[in-house]
């Protein structure tokens, strides 16, 4: 390990090695990376979630046409409930407590997500060309600053819409640094073996962050909604400083031999006689080859778009995130403005209850990752989850108001199917495509590919909350119809990839009888 490598190590890593007087193992570095990136992105989502919880405090009454009246499922009939939705929610905060309050809140969401999605493309480009540790730190500290400034408007008694709009846009710009960076760092340290399961578990940070953000924001509402922004803002800035002191972005940056963490079965796979001659089995769609020549040159934006699978998965994520982010930004508001068993819940209770959607999301992400690993079929898994999300959305809207218990159960199930494919595409699929065989082993495409996929998804994420702000003032039925149509389109966009995966598996089964018995275990791994 040279002096240059030593100087590139994070300060706390150098201190730890000095105290131990020996090098840190590859596995220990992997554990550090998983824990730090998990906490980092959980804090990103905790800061992002606060807006959805505070909506009920900023705009407690909304439009009585779409809020105080409970619509019978999928019909024009309505029954006026005895409880008004604004009970216990206060008088709101100008300018959001007017007749067009929900539309203005929707404008804040789309401003945040528009800047976030545009910034994502640039963030991926910069992430592959800069020190990701410093890049992440700047992004997290900047996110904390502007998230806090939104809340400071409470103590400054500001009622200027454009102040809150500017704060949200700048927070979105800094938030765009997070996802391409953390996926690139994790991709640098983990190979393709069991990537879906590992990243499915790791991706629980999204739901954990949403849950933490909901609980923190809702618990602080009683002291003033400003605290619901300032505390998560300070939290993400704190974790940003921890990352600067401790995060190893790649094995090379800390002088670790990558071969210490390589799965030996991957090398055996390359040497296997089953891949020679007429019995050669095609590589999976998202496979990568370690036998290719390494060319460490950052991949261009258009070149990354041409990687097989990037465009369909990116477009699928457009609609998948439209559904997921509509829940992220509007679920607490929807709960507080919907009579459950004839009663309206307070903003704090609605925020706490909404966490069940994210608890389901944790399970959904793990299930999608594990199933896609076992089947070696990312597209089939993602499409299946999106199709299952359609009846889940229908049932939640139709029967979630009957009782609190039924609402929780249906919300949990909806979270599984909505967040499962979203988690799979933004983690394992992005990492697979960022190390695709067409890149000839180039590892400097992870952030760019991740940014393209998640950036495109974030454009959809901007449309969902924006449309919800307008549609919900007339009918929540329209919102759920929009979400079901989006889920259907997301699944259909993967049809070509699904057919390719099915055809590949049929071909493998057909070739089984022509292979030596010793090759069948390897053939099973290809399936």
XYZ file of C-alpha atoms in Angstrom:
527
model
C 0.000 0.000 0.000
C 1.587 3.242 -1.108
C 1.486 6.622 0.601
C -0.971 7.935 -1.988
C -3.396 5.137 -1.156
C -2.952 5.843 2.532
C -3.743 9.512 2.095
C -6.932 8.699 0.140
C -8.344 6.684 3.023
C -11.026 8.288 5.211
C -9.596 9.821 8.419
C -11.276 7.390 10.820
C -10.134 4.414 8.708
C -6.531 5.624 8.980
C -6.957 6.125 12.725
C -8.481 2.668 13.162
C -5.647 1.013 11.253
C -3.082 2.952 13.268
C -4.645 1.828 16.565
C -4.948 -1.803 15.402
C -1.503 -1.713 13.781
C -2.819 -3.926 10.972
C -5.012 -3.763 7.893
C -8.797 -4.036 7.948
C -10.216 -7.148 6.274
C -12.254 -7.028 3.068
C -15.347 -8.362 4.871
C -15.058 -5.659 7.528
C -14.922 -3.008 4.816
C -18.037 -4.504 3.229
C -19.874 -4.340 6.562
C -18.811 -0.704 7.041
C -20.025 0.169 3.545
C -23.423 -1.497 4.016
C -24.040 0.138 7.407
C -22.910 3.637 6.399
C -24.751 3.724 3.058
C -27.848 2.319 4.770
C -27.820 5.109 7.367
C -27.005 7.697 4.719
C -29.920 6.948 2.440
C -32.286 6.326 5.322
C -31.528 9.897 6.424
C -32.146 11.145 2.866
C -35.610 9.599 2.946
C -36.304 10.751 6.494
C -35.686 14.335 5.355
C -37.810 13.777 2.241
C -40.750 12.256 4.118
C -41.409 15.227 6.403
C -43.349 17.174 3.774
C -46.034 14.487 3.511
C -46.583 14.466 7.289
C -46.682 18.263 7.625
C -49.216 18.625 4.790
C -52.078 17.979 7.217
C -50.853 20.826 9.443
C -50.312 23.279 6.590
C -53.635 22.497 4.900
C -55.997 20.915 7.456
C -59.291 21.624 5.700
C -58.390 21.120 2.054
C -61.364 21.054 -0.296
C -64.470 19.904 1.495
C -65.770 18.521 -1.767
C -62.965 15.999 -1.905
C -62.132 15.629 1.791
C -65.086 15.896 4.138
C -67.309 13.747 1.973
C -66.651 10.049 1.935
C -67.181 8.545 -1.493
C -68.482 5.002 -1.757
C -65.961 2.921 -3.695
C -66.083 3.368 -7.469
C -69.422 5.180 -7.559
C -70.750 8.716 -7.517
C -72.800 8.115 -4.393
C -71.640 9.841 -1.223
C -72.597 10.019 2.411
C -71.839 12.987 4.649
C -70.046 11.909 7.825
C -70.644 13.556 11.164
C -66.944 14.261 11.750
C -65.294 17.054 9.803
C -61.813 16.350 8.460
C -60.405 19.523 9.942
C -61.196 18.652 13.531
C -58.107 18.769 15.681
C -55.848 19.903 12.865
C -55.728 23.624 13.618
C -56.154 26.517 11.205
C -53.280 25.663 8.901
C -50.554 27.908 7.579
C -51.001 30.558 4.893
C -50.770 30.389 1.949
C -51.466 26.626 2.083
C -54.725 26.800 4.050
C -56.728 28.378 1.236
C -59.115 26.800 -1.249
C -56.212 25.812 -3.529
C -54.020 24.571 -0.685
C -53.715 20.967 -1.878
C -52.762 22.157 -5.370
C -50.029 24.399 -3.918
C -48.683 21.505 -1.874
C -48.663 19.451 -5.050
C -46.654 22.227 -6.721
C -44.050 21.969 -3.946
C -43.775 18.239 -4.549
C -43.346 18.555 -8.296
C -40.790 21.367 -7.874
C -38.739 19.223 -5.505
C -38.934 16.108 -7.678
C -38.366 17.932 -10.976
C -35.107 19.433 -9.751
C -34.266 16.109 -8.117
C -34.771 14.130 -11.338
C -32.844 16.619 -13.503
C -30.072 16.831 -10.931
C -29.882 13.031 -10.851
C -28.561 12.852 -14.421
C -25.783 15.335 -13.633
C -25.096 13.712 -10.265
C -24.463 10.334 -11.892
C -22.088 11.922 -14.417
C -20.186 13.712 -11.646
C -20.280 10.704 -9.328
C -18.294 8.554 -11.772
C -15.667 11.296 -12.046
C -15.245 12.584 -8.468
C -14.542 11.299 -4.985
C -17.901 9.812 -3.948
C -17.124 10.304 -0.254
C -16.809 14.073 -0.656
C -19.674 14.187 -3.161
C -22.018 12.409 -0.727
C -20.960 14.606 2.176
C -21.708 17.807 0.257
C -25.066 16.420 -0.846
C -26.119 15.403 2.663
C -25.021 18.623 4.340
C -26.713 20.691 1.612
C -29.912 18.636 1.954
C -29.879 19.197 5.705
C -29.388 22.938 5.277
C -32.301 23.543 2.915
C -34.630 21.083 4.643
C -34.027 23.039 7.853
C -34.529 26.378 6.098
C -38.012 25.255 5.029
C -38.858 24.715 8.702
C -37.251 28.009 9.755
C -40.119 29.720 7.927
C -42.283 28.706 10.887
C -40.313 30.830 13.391
C -39.796 33.683 10.922
C -43.593 33.700 10.409
C -43.117 33.566 6.642
C -46.151 33.121 4.413
C -44.435 33.604 1.060
C -45.047 30.648 -1.227
C -41.892 31.262 -3.257
C -39.695 31.011 -0.155
C -40.927 27.473 0.490
C -40.741 26.683 -3.238
C -37.078 27.768 -3.418
C -36.178 25.802 -0.290
C -37.777 22.659 -1.725
C -36.067 23.040 -5.093
C -32.618 23.479 -3.548
C -33.223 20.565 -1.197
C -34.169 18.460 -4.238
C -30.960 19.465 -6.025
C -28.780 18.283 -3.141
C -30.907 15.162 -2.616
C -30.089 14.086 -6.187
C -26.505 13.332 -5.131
C -27.556 10.483 -2.865
C -28.874 7.537 -4.823
C -26.307 7.264 -7.672
C -23.526 7.610 -5.109
C -24.650 4.990 -2.580
C -25.487 2.421 -5.291
C -22.102 3.005 -6.931
C -20.299 2.530 -3.601
C -22.194 -0.687 -2.800
C -21.692 -1.931 -6.362
C -17.937 -1.347 -5.987
C -17.807 -3.690 -2.994
C -20.272 -6.448 -3.923
C -20.365 -8.781 -6.912
C -23.424 -10.163 -8.689
C -23.742 -13.278 -6.520
C -26.833 -12.904 -4.312
C -26.911 -9.216 -5.218
C -30.711 -9.147 -5.351
C -31.082 -10.487 -1.807
C -28.263 -8.368 -0.350
C -29.537 -5.210 -1.998
C -33.142 -6.115 -1.189
C -32.238 -6.183 2.496
C -30.002 -3.139 2.155
C -32.736 -1.241 0.308
C -34.835 -1.405 3.471
C -33.146 1.935 4.170
C -35.817 3.555 1.976
C -38.655 2.276 4.128
C -36.726 2.666 7.381
C -36.036 6.283 6.428
C -39.686 6.861 5.569
C -40.771 5.314 8.863
C -38.238 7.318 10.869
C -39.177 10.503 9.020
C -42.879 9.899 9.642
C -42.413 9.172 13.342
C -40.043 12.092 13.930
C -42.135 14.603 11.960
C -45.477 13.530 13.404
C -44.194 13.467 16.993
C -42.819 17.007 16.645
C -45.952 18.503 15.069
C -47.388 19.335 18.511
C -44.426 21.660 19.157
C -44.761 23.447 15.811
C -44.382 22.121 12.268
C -41.018 23.833 11.859
C -39.381 21.256 14.133
C -40.555 18.514 11.768
C -38.140 19.891 9.155
C -35.260 21.141 11.292
C -34.623 17.910 13.217
C -34.442 15.612 10.129
C -32.310 18.300 8.450
C -29.790 18.277 11.294
C -29.858 14.474 11.321
C -28.855 14.067 7.671
C -26.124 16.692 7.984
C -24.702 14.774 10.974
C -24.634 11.489 9.036
C -22.987 13.310 6.130
C -20.065 14.235 8.361
C -19.826 10.635 9.603
C -19.583 9.425 5.999
C -16.793 11.896 5.274
C -14.784 10.520 8.191
C -15.388 6.814 7.605
C -16.734 5.756 4.169
C -14.408 3.684 1.905
C -15.809 4.211 -1.593
C -13.988 1.312 -3.281
C -11.376 -1.364 -2.566
C -8.821 0.619 -4.569
C -9.363 3.761 -2.497
C -8.225 1.963 0.665
C -5.625 -0.274 -0.942
C -7.515 -3.554 -0.489
C -6.994 -6.556 -2.769
C -10.354 -7.128 -4.484
C -9.579 -10.820 -4.972
C -10.079 -11.274 -1.224
C -13.804 -10.768 -1.713
C -14.331 -12.409 -5.089
C -16.641 -15.388 -5.228
C -14.503 -18.263 -6.481
C -17.498 -19.784 -8.210
C -17.457 -16.859 -10.614
C -13.998 -17.850 -11.841
C -15.004 -21.471 -12.100
C -17.931 -20.420 -14.216
C -15.647 -18.822 -16.785
C -13.427 -21.904 -17.008
C -16.269 -24.413 -17.178
C -16.232 -26.730 -20.206
C -20.014 -26.418 -20.326
C -19.541 -22.961 -21.850
C -17.373 -24.166 -24.697
C -18.447 -25.373 -28.103
C -21.978 -26.243 -29.028
C -23.119 -26.607 -25.432
C -22.468 -22.973 -24.566
C -25.283 -21.397 -22.534
C -26.230 -17.791 -23.224
C -25.452 -15.248 -20.514
C -28.456 -13.827 -18.647
C -29.749 -10.483 -19.839
C -28.219 -8.632 -16.892
C -25.120 -10.810 -16.589
C -21.544 -9.595 -16.508
C -18.345 -11.217 -17.640
C -15.121 -11.181 -15.666
C -13.154 -12.424 -18.674
C -13.479 -9.147 -20.547
C -10.654 -6.635 -20.716
C -10.986 -3.891 -18.126
C -11.137 -0.400 -19.553
C -11.410 2.092 -16.741
C -12.888 4.974 -18.699
C -16.018 6.730 -17.450
C -18.991 5.810 -19.626
C -20.805 8.573 -21.468
C -24.461 9.430 -20.963
C -25.702 8.203 -24.351
C -23.481 5.120 -24.223
C -25.073 4.195 -20.898
C -28.566 4.579 -22.407
C -27.616 2.040 -25.101
C -26.769 -0.693 -22.588
C -29.308 -3.508 -23.157
C -32.090 -3.272 -20.584
C -31.438 0.287 -19.375
C -34.213 1.990 -21.386
C -37.076 -0.445 -20.568
C -36.201 -0.592 -16.871
C -35.852 3.199 -16.726
C -39.277 3.694 -18.320
C -40.792 1.030 -16.075
C -39.417 2.877 -13.053
C -41.027 6.090 -14.342
C -44.452 4.585 -13.644
C -43.396 2.493 -10.631
C -42.068 5.581 -8.834
C -45.154 7.554 -9.848
C -47.144 5.092 -7.725
C -44.614 4.812 -4.884
C -44.039 8.550 -4.504
C -47.710 9.363 -4.577
C -47.960 7.250 -1.428
C -44.753 8.762 -0.053
C -46.041 12.336 -0.324
C -49.807 11.953 0.074
C -50.589 8.871 2.183
C -50.701 10.658 5.610
C -52.830 13.397 4.040
C -55.151 10.822 2.478
C -55.548 8.964 5.780
C -56.311 12.128 7.755
C -58.900 13.202 5.188
C -60.637 9.821 4.865
C -63.185 8.633 7.422
C -62.047 5.267 8.821
C -64.928 3.539 10.548
C -66.722 6.903 10.526
C -63.906 8.839 12.244
C -61.153 11.135 11.032
C -57.661 10.702 12.445
C -55.392 13.540 13.547
C -52.369 14.492 11.479
C -50.018 12.907 14.023
C -51.946 9.625 14.119
C -52.226 9.528 10.324
C -48.467 10.041 10.011
C -47.768 7.183 12.405
C -50.294 4.900 10.708
C -48.792 5.541 7.266
C -45.588 3.798 8.373
C -47.307 0.436 7.810
C -47.012 1.050 4.066
C -43.239 1.317 4.494
C -43.096 -1.740 6.747
C -44.711 -3.655 3.888
C -42.160 -2.050 1.575
C -39.287 -3.552 3.585
C -40.720 -7.036 3.118
C -41.512 -6.348 -0.536
C -37.955 -5.266 -1.323
C -36.459 -8.341 0.354
C -38.939 -10.697 -1.337
C -38.381 -9.176 -4.782
C -34.600 -9.392 -4.381
C -34.663 -12.964 -3.120
C -37.125 -14.206 -5.754
C -35.179 -12.537 -8.573
C -31.971 -14.173 -7.316
C -33.535 -17.617 -7.140
C -35.127 -17.303 -10.579
C -32.274 -15.240 -12.048
C -35.083 -13.193 -13.588
C -35.210 -9.513 -12.655
C -37.779 -8.533 -15.306
C -40.209 -11.371 -14.535
C -40.094 -10.523 -10.819
C -40.541 -6.782 -11.285
C -43.406 -7.156 -13.761
C -45.209 -9.702 -11.574
C -45.077 -7.404 -8.553
C -46.418 -4.479 -10.595
C -49.373 -6.533 -11.821
C -50.120 -7.663 -8.244
C -50.068 -4.014 -7.128
C -53.208 -3.306 -9.204
C -55.673 -5.423 -7.157
C -53.882 -4.348 -3.966
C -54.559 -0.677 -4.781
C -58.181 -1.445 -5.652
C -58.782 -3.278 -2.376
C -57.130 -0.579 -0.252
C -59.286 2.165 -1.746
C -62.460 0.081 -1.711
C -62.289 -1.422 1.782
C -59.619 0.487 3.721
C -62.229 2.795 5.255
C -64.253 -0.009 6.865
C -62.047 -0.409 9.942
C -58.648 0.630 11.228
C -57.455 -2.986 11.352
C -58.451 -3.657 7.737
C -56.841 -0.382 6.671
C -53.524 -1.450 8.239
C -53.604 -4.919 6.646
C -54.449 -3.642 3.164
C -51.921 -0.804 3.451
C -49.228 -3.326 4.399
C -50.051 -5.563 1.407
C -50.090 -2.587 -0.951
C -46.664 -1.538 0.355
C -45.256 -4.995 -0.479
C -46.283 -4.912 -4.140
C -45.709 -1.188 -4.779
C -42.254 -0.954 -3.194
C -40.985 -4.421 -4.205
C -40.252 -3.693 -7.903
C -39.245 -0.101 -7.120
C -36.616 -1.423 -4.693
C -35.441 -4.145 -7.088
C -34.976 -1.854 -10.088
C -33.200 0.923 -8.205
C -30.739 -1.470 -6.539
C -29.936 -4.904 -8.003
C -31.059 -4.102 -11.563
C -29.134 -0.802 -11.617
C -26.006 -2.495 -10.274
C -26.368 -5.363 -12.781
C -26.719 -2.991 -15.711
C -23.904 -0.780 -14.417
C -21.581 -3.797 -14.706
C -23.103 -5.220 -17.889
C -20.903 -7.383 -20.116
C -21.176 -4.828 -22.930
C -19.082 -2.489 -20.781
C -16.190 -4.983 -20.917
C -15.653 -4.968 -17.167
C -15.661 -1.176 -16.842
C -16.641 -0.343 -13.246
C -16.972 3.374 -13.873
C -20.529 3.233 -15.168
C -22.404 2.403 -11.967
C -23.289 5.942 -10.946
C -24.186 6.978 -14.512
C -26.462 3.995 -15.153
C -28.054 4.319 -11.721
C -28.666 8.018 -12.332
C -30.295 7.349 -15.708
C -32.650 4.712 -14.313
C -33.545 6.494 -11.084
C -33.528 9.923 -12.721
C -36.100 8.771 -15.274
C -38.083 7.202 -12.449
C -37.952 10.455 -10.531
C -39.608 12.290 -13.419
C -42.555 9.958 -12.905
C -42.258 10.529 -9.179
C -42.762 14.241 -9.855
C -45.887 13.702 -11.953
C -47.654 11.467 -9.436
C -47.779 13.888 -6.481
C -48.492 16.834 -8.809
C -51.506 15.160 -10.420
C -52.682 13.944 -7.018
C -52.755 17.504 -5.709
C -55.293 18.442 -8.379
C -57.252 15.194 -8.737
C -57.715 14.649 -4.980
C -59.590 17.935 -4.610
C -62.331 16.390 -6.748
C -62.177 12.671 -5.936
C -59.690 10.215 -4.455
C -61.205 7.575 -6.734
C -59.556 9.335 -9.651
C -56.208 9.223 -7.863
C -56.378 5.467 -7.354
C -57.476 4.868 -10.942
C -54.400 6.837 -12.049
C -52.180 4.688 -9.815
C -53.610 1.407 -11.135
C -53.154 2.475 -14.750
C -49.545 3.484 -13.978
C -48.863 0.072 -12.378
C -50.284 -1.680 -15.453
C -48.114 0.347 -17.846
C -45.027 -0.307 -15.697
C -45.561 -4.051 -16.013
C -46.252 -3.908 -19.758
C -43.035 -1.976 -20.424
C -41.047 -5.007 -19.295
C -42.885 -7.399 -21.633
C -39.988 -7.741 -24.098
C -37.482 -8.439 -21.333
C -39.879 -10.880 -19.679
C -40.239 -12.782 -22.953
C -36.460 -12.889 -23.355
C -36.027 -14.291 -19.857
C -38.753 -16.898 -20.416
C -37.234 -17.880 -23.773
C -33.817 -18.191 -22.172
C -35.136 -20.525 -19.485
C -36.997 -22.648 -22.033
C -33.770 -22.948 -24.021
C -31.822 -23.984 -20.933
C -34.373 -26.666 -20.128
C -34.248 -27.878 -23.747
C -30.461 -28.203 -23.608
C -30.455 -30.071 -20.310
C -30.700 -33.490 -21.931
C -27.678 -32.740 -24.144
C -25.333 -31.751 -21.293
C -23.123 -34.036 -19.185
C -24.531 -34.773 -15.737
C -21.598 -32.887 -14.164
C -22.800 -29.691 -15.795
C -26.395 -29.789 -14.486
C -25.648 -27.843 -11.273
C -24.176 -25.057 -13.374
C -27.137 -25.189 -15.718
C -29.451 -24.776 -12.728
C -27.524 -21.645 -11.696
C -28.072 -20.202 -15.159
C -31.836 -20.705 -14.732
